[in-house]
Amino acid sequence: NNPGIEIVGHNLKFDLAVLRWHGILVEGPLFDTMLAAWLAVPELRRSMDYLAQALLGYSPVTIESLIGEKGEDQLSLMDVPIEKVVEYAAEDADITLQLADALLPRIKEMNQERVFSEIECPLIPVLVEMEYQGIRMDVQQLTRLSAHLRNEIETSASRIHELAGEHVDLNSSRQLGIILFDKLKLDPNAKRTAKTGQYQTTETVLRRLAPKHEIVEQILYYRMCTKLNSVYVSQLPGTVYTPTGRVHTHYEQAVIATGRIQSYGPNLQTIPVRTELGQQIRKAFVAGSDNHRLMAADYSQIELRIAAELSKDEGMMATFRNHEDIHTATAMKIYDVDFEGVTAEMRRRAKTVNFGIIYGISAFGLAERLNIPRSQGQVLIEQYFAKYPGTQKYMDETVEFAREHGYVETMTGRRRYLRDINSRNATQRRSEERNAINSRIQGSAADLIKLAMNRIHDLLKKNDFKTRMLLQVHDELVFDLHNNEESIVLPLIEEAMGTALPMEVPIEVEVGIGQNWLEAH
């Protein structure tokens, strides 16, 4: 019934990954029923058994009926009579093909053919190969960093106790709140949590108080060091696969509503880069051999460029066409100063406004981020829209479209459904309005890098290059670059990333090369 489809499966990436580890490469058009369901019937759960019941009115034999429920007494399929396994496997294959037949017309009906056939299904073998390659890790670097962090944690804790004038449990929000607000009286209007009545000591609260007292700076530093050591530095060595000496993260396509890829086992997309200590973690990710170096190719301000493309705001588009710094340009506009008059603080605020606006930030939210009165936050937003009127028009039209149709679309046609966009609950409605505004931008960015990954994978394979694509982290791709291929591969990758999704606004790709991820970033 589907002559253009060679391989049909449910969660094909898992099956192809198993085959890849056994030296078997799979080629040909793919049809993943899990991805098809994600795009065509996003309101449904995506397990094969559930989809069979929902779309086919059929309940397949469950794996539990063969091997039992999860637990110590659960069997292996090796323990099940072969005739039962054969029947179970044959039914799975049959149901999967029936699901493909049921989902294909729905994909067409939902106008998701391009997203499915040009972006998501071709990406499956790309992710399989990236997972298989993995990235080499210098465990000794992490060991050294762990020792340094433990020393920093102890030193910071001692200083906090000294400034508090007593010993305090640094992991107790209640005790910290008493010290900060009852004893030191850093904020007479300190907020308490509704549930427990304790003072709020979140990072946002502490950052606002940091200029008032050294103890707050020390608490923030203590928390940062503790998190780095416990969540990353201590955990990452255990994720190294001994036979390869590499970390093999896994990627999920059908999780995030905007289309972004999610990394897990371990999650390499959340490794911090904003602090010097956090950056040291990236130093532990190294080139695969003496013949390679790591190369990081990162889209420059891609979400703002896409916002300019979608809004068609002349001011934003001109800034990018002229290769000017968008944050400086915004500061010049909203503060009405020339280039020389833009201070570092003005640019910082303009950057916060730029990114906040495309996420539908409120005056209150902007004021919180900038630690300014709400009235000033409102003025900044009004000044921004006065200078970039196309942005206001884009936001209004996007929300209006979402209210009428119940979804929004990216530049490739990927849809995100917003069931509460017309809710009577103001909080839910505003949240969906923000989702509508930023989903078109984030989703288009997700489509862009996926299209680029597909093209780059084909280029590396077609030319039999020794360079390998290893990681995808938000708007960045990391490669094991073979030393003899730099002059050939680098421009090919830049061109593939820069032209993957045609836009009027120029796309810029920043490339760095080094022995480790930190040097390359």
XYZ file of C-alpha atoms in Angstrom:
521
model
C 0.000 0.000 0.000
C 2.995 2.340 0.547
C 5.470 1.616 -2.263
C 7.712 4.542 -1.264
C 8.308 3.125 2.212
C 10.999 0.504 2.678
C 11.211 0.269 6.463
C 8.340 0.767 8.894
C 8.718 0.657 12.648
C 7.599 2.115 15.955
C 10.485 4.010 17.587
C 12.798 3.044 14.744
C 15.782 4.811 16.287
C 15.985 2.187 19.034
C 15.943 -0.677 16.518
C 18.462 0.981 14.206
C 20.740 1.763 17.160
C 20.799 -1.924 18.178
C 21.691 -2.900 14.619
C 24.379 -0.181 14.401
C 26.149 -1.544 17.483
C 26.235 -4.897 15.687
C 27.816 -3.361 12.615
C 24.639 -3.234 10.516
C 23.774 0.002 8.730
C 20.195 0.593 7.585
C 19.385 2.722 4.545
C 16.242 3.621 2.641
C 13.053 5.606 3.278
C 11.835 5.228 6.851
C 8.357 5.492 8.367
C 8.339 5.755 12.148
C 4.805 5.373 13.487
C 5.789 6.965 16.811
C 6.962 10.130 15.034
C 3.921 10.031 12.780
C 1.629 9.918 15.797
C 3.565 12.746 17.462
C 2.869 14.977 14.468
C -0.564 13.767 13.360
C -2.330 12.922 16.630
C -0.322 14.826 19.271
C -3.108 14.504 21.832
C -2.648 10.713 22.005
C -0.070 8.740 23.962
C 2.549 7.275 21.657
C 2.983 3.677 22.809
C 2.187 1.162 20.081
C -0.373 -0.700 22.185
C -2.267 2.506 23.018
C -2.249 3.712 19.396
C -3.493 0.313 18.225
C -6.462 0.605 20.572
C -7.137 4.267 19.730
C -6.705 4.100 15.943
C -7.347 0.472 15.041
C -9.726 -0.623 17.777
C -7.446 -3.569 18.523
C -5.631 -4.637 21.701
C -2.314 -6.379 20.928
C -0.760 -9.060 23.100
C 1.211 -7.244 25.802
C 4.815 -8.021 26.648
C 3.721 -8.491 30.274
C 1.535 -11.422 29.263
C 4.691 -13.185 28.110
C 7.296 -12.257 30.692
C 5.250 -10.916 33.617
C 5.172 -7.545 35.320
C 8.327 -5.598 36.111
C 10.174 -6.833 39.175
C 12.530 -9.516 40.389
C 10.331 -12.314 39.012
C 10.045 -10.872 35.511
C 11.288 -13.286 32.843
C 13.380 -12.664 29.767
C 12.074 -13.354 26.268
C 14.774 -16.034 26.183
C 12.681 -17.903 28.752
C 9.489 -17.790 26.659
C 8.645 -20.631 24.211
C 9.769 -19.627 20.720
C 6.325 -20.135 19.173
C 4.848 -17.510 21.546
C 7.661 -15.064 20.795
C 7.152 -15.555 17.056
C 3.439 -14.852 17.345
C 4.083 -11.775 19.508
C 6.730 -10.393 17.111
C 4.611 -11.062 14.023
C 1.658 -9.261 15.574
C 3.869 -6.277 16.431
C 5.048 -6.056 12.826
C 1.508 -6.361 11.496
C 0.122 -3.716 13.862
C 2.973 -1.341 13.049
C 2.222 -1.568 9.332
C -1.489 -1.042 9.987
C -0.653 2.033 12.084
C 1.444 3.411 9.228
C -1.512 3.001 6.874
C -3.806 4.704 9.411
C -1.437 7.586 10.154
C -0.302 8.453 6.634
C -3.598 10.120 5.609
C -3.702 11.940 8.940
C -0.230 13.342 8.299
C -1.463 14.651 4.949
C -4.641 16.012 6.510
C -2.634 17.873 9.173
C -0.229 19.214 6.511
C 2.739 17.571 8.247
C 4.180 15.753 5.222
C 7.224 17.995 4.910
C 8.060 17.907 8.611
C 7.644 14.124 8.701
C 9.363 13.105 5.467
C 12.020 15.817 5.111
C 12.938 16.514 8.729
C 11.994 13.880 11.299
C 12.337 10.518 9.528
C 15.642 11.374 7.768
C 16.965 12.485 11.167
C 16.621 8.988 12.649
C 19.847 7.507 11.153
C 21.637 10.791 11.892
C 20.893 10.509 15.611
C 21.684 6.784 15.591
C 25.154 7.512 14.219
C 25.771 10.355 16.680
C 24.770 8.144 19.601
C 27.019 5.387 18.299
C 30.032 7.678 17.871
C 29.755 9.264 21.315
C 32.314 11.767 22.569
C 35.583 11.038 24.322
C 35.923 12.199 27.909
C 38.975 13.133 29.995
C 37.960 11.682 33.365
C 41.110 13.029 35.032
C 40.005 16.579 34.243
C 36.750 15.915 36.067
C 38.618 14.387 39.009
C 40.747 17.524 39.324
C 37.720 19.760 38.972
C 35.828 17.777 41.622
C 38.653 18.248 44.118
C 38.714 21.981 43.382
C 34.933 22.274 43.779
C 34.965 20.448 47.121
C 37.549 22.906 48.396
C 35.491 25.852 47.115
C 32.367 24.448 48.793
C 34.118 24.105 52.155
C 35.658 27.581 51.936
C 32.367 29.184 50.951
C 30.455 27.375 53.712
C 32.931 28.591 56.326
C 32.600 32.151 55.109
C 28.784 31.966 55.212
C 28.842 30.710 58.818
C 31.229 33.532 59.696
C 29.035 36.201 58.091
C 25.901 34.724 59.684
C 27.540 34.716 63.096
C 26.368 31.152 63.673
C 26.292 27.718 62.105
C 23.455 27.326 59.595
C 22.281 24.382 57.525
C 23.012 25.652 54.023
C 20.567 23.203 52.508
C 17.711 24.486 54.652
C 15.688 27.276 53.062
C 13.995 27.863 56.412
C 17.257 28.492 58.267
C 18.690 30.626 55.463
C 15.507 32.699 55.375
C 15.701 33.380 59.109
C 19.332 34.539 58.780
C 18.744 36.717 55.719
C 15.432 38.318 56.611
C 14.952 38.089 60.381
C 18.531 38.488 61.556
C 20.186 40.555 58.793
C 16.922 42.204 57.654
C 18.005 42.366 53.998
C 14.441 42.828 52.727
C 11.596 44.097 54.917
C 9.142 43.011 52.217
C 10.518 39.497 51.829
C 7.976 37.065 50.408
C 7.031 33.763 52.007
C 5.858 30.597 50.316
C 2.097 30.047 50.399
C 2.413 26.391 51.383
C 4.950 26.450 54.244
C 5.092 30.112 55.230
C 8.892 30.054 54.953
C 10.846 32.875 53.355
C 11.565 32.431 49.646
C 15.272 31.895 48.976
C 15.180 31.044 45.268
C 18.003 32.049 42.952
C 15.908 34.915 41.577
C 15.346 36.286 45.087
C 19.001 35.925 46.047
C 20.316 37.557 42.874
C 18.214 40.600 43.614
C 19.676 40.770 47.133
C 23.290 39.975 46.172
C 24.473 43.615 45.988
C 23.253 44.202 49.570
C 25.421 41.724 51.463
C 28.363 39.403 50.851
C 26.555 36.499 52.494
C 24.070 36.367 49.621
C 26.883 36.214 47.052
C 28.476 33.404 49.041
C 25.209 31.439 49.229
C 24.789 31.715 45.455
C 28.386 30.604 44.939
C 27.995 27.710 47.380
C 24.856 26.529 45.592
C 26.507 26.774 42.185
C 29.566 24.773 43.256
C 27.439 22.163 44.991
C 25.229 21.711 41.947
C 28.150 21.508 39.538
C 29.857 18.870 41.641
C 26.832 16.722 42.455
C 24.888 16.935 39.190
C 27.698 16.996 36.653
C 31.277 16.477 37.812
C 30.574 13.509 40.081
C 28.054 11.888 37.739
C 29.672 12.191 34.309
C 32.576 9.730 34.854
C 30.045 6.990 35.520
C 28.445 7.568 32.114
C 31.613 6.679 30.208
C 31.234 3.379 28.336
C 34.415 1.505 29.205
C 34.949 -0.319 25.866
C 34.982 2.984 23.956
C 36.084 5.490 26.603
C 33.278 7.703 25.373
C 29.978 9.088 26.563
C 27.109 7.945 24.352
C 24.162 10.211 25.053
C 20.723 9.369 23.665
C 18.455 11.700 21.732
C 14.664 11.869 21.726
C 12.706 13.537 18.934
C 9.114 13.126 20.079
C 9.179 14.797 23.497
C 9.385 18.591 23.326
C 6.364 20.353 21.816
C 8.455 22.888 19.891
C 10.374 20.128 18.093
C 13.634 20.571 19.955
C 15.739 17.439 20.404
C 16.165 16.209 23.985
C 19.351 14.584 25.270
C 19.394 12.058 28.104
C 21.544 9.352 29.667
C 23.374 11.709 30.304
C 21.800 15.018 29.366
C 24.595 16.953 27.657
C 22.376 19.924 26.774
C 22.249 21.358 30.288
C 25.984 21.572 31.008
C 26.437 25.172 32.209
C 28.588 27.580 30.221
C 27.853 30.964 31.808
C 30.325 30.609 34.679
C 34.041 29.937 34.589
C 33.682 26.829 36.750
C 30.848 25.530 34.621
C 32.948 26.009 31.515
C 35.626 23.779 33.010
C 33.259 20.818 32.626
C 33.364 21.279 28.860
C 37.132 21.005 29.059
C 36.671 17.310 29.905
C 35.089 16.595 26.496
C 38.039 16.033 24.183
C 38.925 15.082 20.619
C 38.702 11.414 19.720
C 42.359 10.953 18.782
C 45.613 12.766 18.018
C 44.392 13.035 14.426
C 41.281 14.937 15.463
C 40.256 18.167 17.134
C 36.827 19.159 18.333
C 34.938 21.687 16.244
C 31.866 23.555 17.502
C 29.564 25.222 14.958
C 26.989 27.477 16.611
C 24.147 29.474 15.089
C 24.578 33.131 16.069
C 21.484 34.650 17.707
C 19.315 32.400 15.561
C 16.064 32.900 17.483
C 16.306 36.673 17.130
C 17.066 36.272 13.426
C 14.027 34.041 13.026
C 11.946 36.570 14.974
C 13.065 39.206 12.481
C 12.229 36.887 9.577
C 8.750 36.094 10.884
C 7.891 39.649 11.901
C 9.436 41.273 8.816
C 10.309 44.213 11.034
C 12.485 46.471 8.899
C 14.598 47.685 11.805
C 15.527 44.197 12.984
C 16.096 42.899 9.464
C 18.325 45.849 8.583
C 20.422 45.302 11.715
C 21.127 41.707 10.741
C 21.646 42.523 7.065
C 24.253 45.104 8.062
C 25.919 42.580 10.405
C 25.447 44.893 13.376
C 25.160 43.788 16.990
C 21.425 43.472 17.636
C 21.701 44.216 21.363
C 23.691 47.402 20.792
C 21.268 48.440 18.039
C 18.317 47.857 20.363
C 19.979 49.852 23.143
C 20.531 52.751 20.734
C 16.855 52.705 19.790
C 15.172 52.362 23.167
C 17.562 54.753 24.946
C 17.807 57.151 21.987
C 21.609 57.347 22.018
C 24.289 56.926 19.361
C 26.712 54.004 19.174
C 29.271 55.643 21.457
C 26.591 56.389 24.021
C 25.663 52.744 24.620
C 27.017 51.581 27.974
C 27.574 47.973 29.024
C 24.527 48.228 31.299
C 22.368 49.558 28.462
C 23.406 46.673 26.212
C 22.768 44.146 29.000
C 19.253 45.484 29.497
C 18.635 45.589 25.754
C 19.713 41.947 25.483
C 17.253 40.990 28.210
C 14.517 42.931 26.418
C 15.345 41.344 23.043
C 15.085 37.800 24.306
C 12.267 38.558 26.720
C 10.023 40.083 24.064
C 10.158 37.041 21.782
C 9.072 34.918 24.743
C 6.125 37.212 25.391
C 7.542 38.592 28.639
C 5.368 40.900 30.748
C 6.405 44.197 32.301
C 6.496 42.457 35.674
C 8.695 39.652 34.337
C 11.112 42.073 32.692
C 11.308 44.152 35.844
C 12.113 41.011 37.850
C 14.946 40.054 35.504
C 16.457 43.513 35.427
C 15.774 44.285 39.095
C 13.983 47.517 38.208
C 10.527 48.909 39.073
C 7.632 47.468 37.087
C 6.875 50.893 35.632
C 10.368 51.017 34.107
C 9.869 47.543 32.694
C 6.654 48.718 31.025
C 8.436 51.767 29.581
C 11.198 49.589 28.107
C 8.646 47.314 26.445
C 6.717 50.271 25.046
C 9.922 51.839 23.722
C 10.883 48.533 22.137
C 7.578 48.180 20.295
C 7.746 51.811 19.199
C 11.109 51.157 17.550
C 10.294 47.635 16.312
C 6.584 47.863 15.384
C 6.776 44.730 13.254
C 7.414 42.685 16.381
C 4.193 43.885 18.002
C 2.309 43.114 14.783
C 3.828 39.608 14.641
C 2.810 38.883 18.228
C -0.744 40.168 17.773
C -1.278 38.271 14.518
C 0.197 35.058 15.930
C -2.085 35.123 18.962
C -5.089 35.955 16.785
C -4.304 33.025 14.459
C -3.890 30.689 17.436
C -7.234 31.740 18.893
C -8.980 31.088 15.588
C -7.278 27.792 14.645
C -6.099 26.358 17.966
C -2.490 25.995 16.819
C 0.505 27.859 15.383
C 2.986 26.793 12.705
C 6.727 27.103 12.212
C 8.359 28.162 8.949
C 8.237 24.545 7.736
C 4.631 23.988 8.814
C 5.272 22.136 12.090
C 2.254 22.664 14.300
C 1.917 23.208 18.005
C -1.594 22.886 19.367
C -2.681 25.235 22.151
C -5.800 23.839 23.747
C -6.067 26.589 26.385
C -5.579 29.545 24.040
C -9.230 30.572 24.519
C -9.461 29.556 28.161
C -11.528 31.676 30.523
C -8.723 31.278 33.027
C -6.554 34.345 32.425
C -3.355 32.688 33.683
C -3.759 29.681 31.397
C -4.721 31.887 28.453
C -1.704 34.186 28.845
C 0.607 31.187 29.146
C -0.732 29.782 25.879
C -0.364 33.184 24.226
C 3.314 33.190 25.196
C 3.621 29.632 23.891
C 2.058 30.704 20.617
C 4.544 33.547 20.185
C 7.723 31.663 21.028
C 6.758 28.254 19.590
C 6.909 29.592 16.054
C 10.389 30.918 16.750
C 11.791 28.017 18.762
C 10.143 25.493 16.474
C 11.615 27.102 13.373
C 15.050 27.058 15.030
C 14.558 23.364 15.812
C 13.577 22.641 12.203
C 16.568 24.602 10.926
C 19.191 22.664 12.860
C 17.516 19.328 12.103
C 17.562 20.084 8.381
C 21.213 21.101 8.703
C 22.059 17.878 10.554
C 20.441 15.807 7.806
C 22.433 17.606 5.123
C 25.719 17.397 7.023
C 25.250 13.688 7.739
C 24.717 13.034 4.030
C 27.756 15.138 3.097
C 30.091 13.358 5.512
C 28.808 9.966 4.390
C 28.785 10.678 0.650
C 32.372 11.955 0.664
C 33.603 9.266 3.054
C 35.066 11.900 5.368
C 36.733 10.882 8.629
C 35.117 13.838 10.390
C 32.163 12.814 12.562
C 29.176 14.734 13.955
C 29.024 13.989 17.703
C 26.650 16.273 19.602
C 23.678 18.568 19.139
C 23.257 21.078 21.949
C 20.468 23.573 21.285
C 21.807 25.715 18.405
C 25.262 24.122 18.374
C 26.754 21.094 16.633
C 29.991 19.478 17.839
C 32.262 17.480 15.539
C 35.338 15.286 15.725
C 37.201 17.138 12.966
C 39.948 15.182 11.233
C 43.053 17.365 10.955
C 43.515 16.676 7.237
C 39.940 17.674 6.385
C 39.587 21.100 7.992
C 39.932 23.150 4.798
C 37.376 20.987 2.983
C 34.851 20.064 5.678
C 34.587 23.361 7.545
C 33.166 25.428 4.642
C 30.817 22.565 3.712
C 29.387 22.498 7.226
C 29.068 26.280 7.370
C 27.257 26.306 4.020
C 24.934 23.456 5.013
C 23.985 25.165 8.277
C 23.608 28.593 6.700
C 21.309 27.512 3.880
C 19.298 24.676 5.454
C 16.220 26.899 5.715
C 16.088 29.784 3.213
C 15.558 33.152 4.878
C 15.760 36.812 3.909
C 17.604 37.501 7.145
C 21.210 36.286 6.863
C 22.129 33.277 8.996
C 25.547 33.387 10.634
C 27.448 30.375 11.961
C 30.276 30.801 14.458
C 32.931 28.076 14.316
C 35.596 27.254 16.876
C 38.240 24.519 16.918
C 40.276 23.135 19.824
C 41.525 20.059 21.615
C 38.482 20.137 23.898
C 34.937 21.461 23.862
C 35.844 24.549 25.901
C 38.563 25.577 23.465
C 36.249 24.968 20.519
C 33.280 26.898 21.905
